[in-house]
Amino acid sequence: MKHKSLLMLFVVSIMVIAAGCGTSKEKDTSSQNQQPPEMIDVGLKINPENPQPNKEVTFSATVTQGKEKVDNADEVTFEIWKDGQEEHDKIQGEHKGDGVYSITKSFPEAGKYFVISHVTARDMHNMPQKEFTVGDANAADDQAENTEHHEEGHNSDHHDHHDAAGVSMHFMAAKDLIANAKTTLTLHLQKDNSALTSARVRFEVWKDNEEKHEFIETKENKSGEYTAETTFPTTGEYTVKVHVEKGEIHTHEENTITVH
């Protein structure tokens, strides 16, 4: 009887171990079968493609993830500027449904322009860029050439931006910044529509009308995404100047934020 009990105990133990191994293998197989989520894709369109001065232009971004239309994007912003100009317009896109976000805008002057659609959705970021011409294309080329010659004869900050051709950046801060509360500043960085990695990115922060400037080093948490934590001691308007350095690239961009 004793031998039978021991035999039964041995058989049960083997069955338990086998079942445990089977469960472990199933978990391992399930883990291996899990695929990383597909990247979001952004289709940037300009209508008409060759707009005329003082006529409305529609900029649209169609956001998809695989075959799915993304209607819950966290942010869609269109950044637009004229070739050779420091000032950039940033306009929030309006959701139209079926993954489409758009704005309308007109341009008083002919010339060469650029647009970037900054899209943040499902913990991912994509920022395709397009070049377009308002008015006569030949006149725009002549104007751009004259602007380039003009800048070559002057020592100014435009030089840095000229060296960083193809570099796009998107700075993000919390919408409601509170004094003395820790917050995260984020920069998404691309070159030629691909993530720009392993760059040195710093945030230079100062309050309006104050001489003290603070430099904050960032960390690259994802490809092309650089973040840093900081605290703003008092309420008011602050300037955050982004400095980007990698090899021959040395560019910067200023952003204004409000702390409550």
Short mmCIF file of C-alpha atoms in Angstrom, two decimals:
data_model
loop_
_atom_site.label_atom_id
_atom_site.label_comp_id
_atom_site.label_asym_id
_atom_site.label_seq_id
_atom_site.Cartn_x
_atom_site.Cartn_y
_atom_site.Cartn_z
CA MET A 1 0.00 0.00 0.00
CA LYS A 2 2.84 2.27 0.88
CA HIS A 3 4.52 1.57 -2.48
CA LYS A 4 1.27 2.32 -4.32
CA SER A 5 0.94 5.66 -2.50
CA LEU A 6 4.48 6.62 -3.39
CA LEU A 7 3.90 5.60 -7.01
CA MET A 8 0.72 7.69 -7.20
CA LEU A 9 2.51 10.67 -5.64
CA PHE A 10 5.32 10.31 -8.19
CA VAL A 11 2.85 10.17 -11.12
CA VAL A 12 0.93 13.22 -9.86
CA SER A 13 4.18 15.18 -9.45
CA ILE A 14 5.22 14.37 -13.03
CA MET A 15 1.80 15.50 -14.31
CA VAL A 16 2.00 18.80 -12.39
CA ILE A 17 5.51 19.50 -13.71
CA ALA A 18 4.45 18.66 -17.27
CA ALA A 19 1.41 20.93 -17.00
CA GLY A 20 3.59 23.74 -15.66
CA CYS A 21 6.05 23.35 -18.52
CA GLY A 22 3.19 23.40 -21.01
CA THR A 23 1.82 26.64 -19.52
CA SER A 24 5.28 28.19 -19.54
CA LYS A 25 5.78 27.24 -23.18
CA GLU A 26 2.36 28.67 -24.07
CA LYS A 27 3.27 31.95 -22.36
CA ASP A 28 6.63 32.08 -24.13
CA THR A 29 4.98 31.34 -27.48
CA SER A 30 2.29 33.95 -26.83
CA SER A 31 4.94 36.51 -25.89
CA GLN A 32 6.92 35.73 -29.03
CA ASN A 33 3.81 36.02 -31.20
CA GLN A 34 3.07 39.55 -29.95
CA GLN A 35 4.04 41.97 -32.69
CA PRO A 36 5.04 45.59 -32.01
CA PRO A 37 2.32 48.09 -33.00
CA GLU A 38 2.49 49.49 -36.51
CA MET A 39 3.85 53.01 -36.85
CA ILE A 40 1.39 55.78 -37.63
CA ASP A 41 1.52 57.11 -41.17
CA VAL A 42 0.70 60.69 -42.17
CA GLY A 43 -0.34 61.64 -45.69
CA LEU A 44 0.25 65.38 -46.11
CA LYS A 45 -1.60 67.09 -48.98
CA ILE A 46 -1.79 70.66 -50.30
CA ASN A 47 -4.82 71.74 -52.34
CA PRO A 48 -4.22 73.33 -54.77
CA GLU A 49 -0.61 72.18 -55.12
CA ASN A 50 0.42 75.50 -56.68
CA PRO A 51 -1.67 78.11 -54.83
CA GLN A 52 -1.98 81.75 -55.87
CA PRO A 53 -1.49 84.81 -53.65
CA ASN A 54 -4.51 85.78 -51.53
CA LYS A 55 -6.35 82.56 -52.46
CA GLU A 56 -7.33 79.98 -49.85
CA VAL A 57 -5.21 76.84 -49.58
CA THR A 58 -6.22 73.67 -47.75
CA PHE A 59 -3.57 71.67 -45.90
CA SER A 60 -4.69 68.21 -44.81
CA ALA A 61 -3.06 65.36 -42.90
CA THR A 62 -4.57 61.88 -43.15
CA VAL A 63 -3.46 59.81 -40.15
CA THR A 64 -3.53 56.01 -40.35
CA GLN A 65 -2.14 53.04 -38.45
CA GLY A 66 -2.04 50.08 -40.78
CA LYS A 67 -5.48 49.98 -42.41
CA GLU A 68 -7.12 51.89 -39.53
CA LYS A 69 -7.97 55.60 -39.74
CA VAL A 70 -6.79 57.41 -36.59
CA ASP A 71 -9.53 59.73 -35.33
CA ASN A 72 -8.15 60.18 -31.81
CA ALA A 73 -4.82 61.92 -32.46
CA ASP A 74 -3.48 63.80 -29.45
CA GLU A 75 -2.19 66.68 -31.56
CA VAL A 76 -2.09 67.71 -35.22
CA THR A 77 -0.35 71.01 -35.90
CA PHE A 78 0.65 72.55 -39.22
CA GLU A 79 3.88 74.57 -39.17
CA ILE A 80 4.23 76.89 -42.18
CA TRP A 81 6.92 79.38 -43.16
CA LYS A 82 8.32 81.23 -46.15
CA ASP A 83 11.81 80.32 -47.39
CA GLY A 84 14.43 82.45 -45.64
CA GLN A 85 12.15 83.68 -42.85
CA GLU A 86 12.71 83.00 -39.15
CA GLU A 87 9.07 83.31 -38.12
CA HIS A 88 6.95 80.16 -38.44
CA ASP A 89 3.16 79.97 -38.20
CA LYS A 90 1.83 77.05 -36.15
CA ILE A 91 -1.86 76.28 -36.62
CA GLN A 92 -3.88 73.57 -34.87
CA GLY A 93 -5.56 71.18 -37.30
CA GLU A 94 -9.32 70.59 -37.20
CA HIS A 95 -10.57 67.00 -37.17
CA LYS A 96 -12.77 66.32 -40.20
CA GLY A 97 -13.35 62.58 -39.67
CA ASP A 98 -11.93 59.47 -41.39
CA GLY A 99 -8.48 60.25 -39.99
CA VAL A 100 -8.33 63.64 -41.73
CA TYR A 101 -7.18 66.85 -39.99
CA SER A 102 -6.97 70.10 -41.92
CA ILE A 103 -6.63 73.89 -41.98
CA THR A 104 -7.17 76.63 -44.57
CA LYS A 105 -4.82 79.56 -45.06
CA SER A 106 -3.98 82.21 -47.65
CA PHE A 107 -0.63 83.83 -48.51
CA PRO A 108 -0.32 87.51 -49.47
CA GLU A 109 3.13 87.08 -51.07
CA ALA A 110 4.37 84.83 -53.85
CA GLY A 111 7.41 82.68 -53.14
CA LYS A 112 8.70 79.35 -51.91
CA TYR A 113 7.13 77.99 -48.70
CA PHE A 114 7.40 74.93 -46.48
CA VAL A 115 4.84 73.05 -44.38
CA ILE A 116 5.31 70.40 -41.69
CA SER A 117 2.39 68.47 -40.23
CA HIS A 118 3.27 67.56 -36.64
CA VAL A 119 1.18 64.55 -35.57
CA THR A 120 1.22 62.93 -32.14
CA ALA A 121 -1.00 59.86 -31.76
CA ARG A 122 -0.92 56.59 -29.82
CA ASP A 123 2.43 57.39 -28.20
CA MET A 124 4.05 57.99 -31.61
CA HIS A 125 5.08 61.05 -33.58
CA ASN A 126 5.34 61.71 -37.30
CA MET A 127 6.13 65.01 -39.00
CA PRO A 128 6.31 64.90 -42.80
CA GLN A 129 7.42 68.05 -44.62
CA LYS A 130 6.57 69.44 -48.06
CA GLU A 131 7.77 72.35 -50.14
CA PHE A 132 5.32 74.37 -52.23
CA THR A 133 5.27 77.52 -54.33
CA VAL A 134 2.78 80.36 -54.12
CA GLY A 135 2.37 82.15 -57.44
CA ASP A 136 4.84 81.86 -60.33
CA ALA A 137 7.46 79.14 -59.74
CA ASN A 138 10.20 80.93 -61.74
CA ALA A 139 9.71 84.15 -59.81
CA ALA A 140 9.90 82.19 -56.55
CA ASP A 141 13.25 80.65 -57.58
CA ASP A 142 14.66 84.10 -58.43
CA GLN A 143 13.46 85.47 -55.10
CA ALA A 144 15.03 82.56 -53.18
CA GLU A 145 18.35 83.09 -54.99
CA ASN A 146 18.34 86.80 -54.14
CA THR A 147 17.59 85.99 -50.51
CA GLU A 148 20.50 83.51 -50.40
CA HIS A 149 22.95 86.09 -51.82
CA HIS A 150 21.68 88.66 -49.35
CA GLU A 151 22.25 86.31 -46.41
CA GLU A 152 25.77 85.41 -47.57
CA GLY A 153 26.75 89.05 -47.19
CA HIS A 154 25.52 89.28 -43.60
CA ASN A 155 26.68 87.44 -40.50
CA SER A 156 23.42 86.43 -38.84
CA ASP A 157 21.58 83.55 -37.15
CA HIS A 158 20.13 82.54 -40.52
CA HIS A 159 23.42 80.77 -41.19
CA ASP A 160 22.70 78.08 -38.62
CA HIS A 161 19.32 77.30 -40.13
CA HIS A 162 20.83 77.18 -43.62
CA ASP A 163 23.39 74.60 -42.46
CA ALA A 164 20.58 72.48 -40.98
CA ALA A 165 18.69 71.97 -44.24
CA GLY A 166 16.16 69.19 -43.93
CA VAL A 167 16.04 69.33 -40.11
CA SER A 168 12.55 69.55 -38.61
CA MET A 169 11.77 69.96 -34.93
CA HIS A 170 8.59 69.94 -32.87
CA PHE A 171 8.73 71.27 -29.30
CA MET A 172 6.07 70.19 -26.81
CA ALA A 173 5.23 71.31 -23.28
CA ALA A 174 2.22 70.65 -21.06
CA LYS A 175 -0.80 72.82 -21.85
CA ASP A 176 -1.22 73.89 -18.22
CA LEU A 177 2.18 74.65 -16.72
CA ILE A 178 2.11 75.32 -12.99
CA ALA A 179 4.82 77.17 -11.06
CA ASN A 180 6.96 74.96 -8.77
CA ALA A 181 5.52 71.77 -10.29
CA LYS A 182 7.80 69.33 -12.10
CA THR A 183 7.07 69.08 -15.82
CA THR A 184 8.55 67.42 -18.91
CA LEU A 185 9.71 69.27 -22.02
CA THR A 186 9.83 67.22 -25.24
CA LEU A 187 11.40 67.69 -28.66
CA HIS A 188 10.74 65.50 -31.70
CA LEU A 189 13.57 65.76 -34.20
CA GLN A 190 13.76 64.65 -37.83
CA LYS A 191 16.06 65.09 -40.80
CA ASP A 192 14.74 64.45 -44.31
CA ASN A 193 11.54 62.97 -42.80
CA SER A 194 13.45 60.38 -40.71
CA ALA A 195 14.17 60.44 -36.98
CA LEU A 196 17.39 62.31 -36.16
CA THR A 197 19.07 60.22 -33.47
CA SER A 198 22.09 60.62 -31.17
CA ALA A 199 22.03 64.42 -31.33
CA ARG A 200 22.93 66.72 -28.47
CA VAL A 201 19.77 68.62 -27.58
CA ARG A 202 19.61 71.31 -24.91
CA PHE A 203 16.82 73.58 -23.70
CA GLU A 204 17.91 77.13 -22.89
CA VAL A 205 15.24 78.57 -20.58
CA TRP A 206 14.76 82.09 -19.31
CA LYS A 207 11.96 84.27 -18.01
CA ASP A 208 11.07 87.40 -19.95
CA ASN A 209 13.05 90.48 -18.88
CA GLU A 210 15.48 88.41 -16.78
CA GLU A 211 19.18 87.93 -17.55
CA LYS A 212 19.58 84.48 -15.97
CA HIS A 213 19.47 81.64 -18.52
CA GLU A 214 19.35 77.95 -17.56
CA PHE A 215 20.65 75.21 -19.89
CA ILE A 216 19.00 71.80 -19.53
CA GLU A 217 20.44 68.66 -21.15
CA THR A 218 17.96 66.17 -22.61
CA LYS A 219 17.84 62.38 -22.90
CA GLU A 220 16.79 60.48 -26.02
CA ASN A 221 14.10 58.05 -24.82
CA LYS A 222 12.92 56.99 -28.29
CA SER A 223 14.41 57.47 -31.75
CA GLY A 224 14.29 61.20 -32.41
CA GLU A 225 12.45 62.01 -29.15
CA TYR A 226 14.38 64.06 -26.57
CA THR A 227 13.01 64.92 -23.12
CA ALA A 228 14.05 66.76 -19.98
CA GLU A 229 12.37 67.43 -16.65
CA THR A 230 12.39 70.90 -15.13
CA THR A 231 10.53 73.19 -12.74
CA PHE A 232 9.53 76.80 -13.36
CA PRO A 233 9.91 78.73 -10.08
CA THR A 234 7.44 81.56 -10.77
CA THR A 235 4.48 82.39 -12.97
CA GLY A 236 4.89 84.37 -16.18
CA GLU A 237 6.12 84.14 -19.77
CA TYR A 238 9.22 82.04 -20.48
CA THR A 239 11.30 81.48 -23.59
CA VAL A 240 12.59 77.98 -24.36
CA LYS A 241 15.35 78.02 -26.97
CA VAL A 242 16.07 74.57 -28.39
CA HIS A 243 19.72 73.92 -29.36
CA VAL A 244 20.43 70.93 -31.64
CA GLU A 245 23.96 69.75 -32.46
CA LYS A 246 25.15 66.73 -34.41
CA GLY A 247 28.19 66.73 -36.68
CA GLU A 248 27.86 69.73 -38.98
CA ILE A 249 24.28 70.35 -37.84
CA HIS A 250 23.91 73.27 -35.45
CA THR A 251 20.48 74.85 -35.34
CA HIS A 252 18.06 76.34 -32.85
CA GLU A 253 14.45 77.42 -32.44
CA GLU A 254 12.71 79.64 -29.88
CA ASN A 255 9.36 78.85 -28.27
CA THR A 256 7.28 80.88 -25.81
CA ILE A 257 5.35 79.25 -22.98
CA THR A 258 3.16 80.56 -20.16
CA VAL A 259 3.46 79.33 -16.56
CA HIS A 260 0.45 79.80 -14.26
#
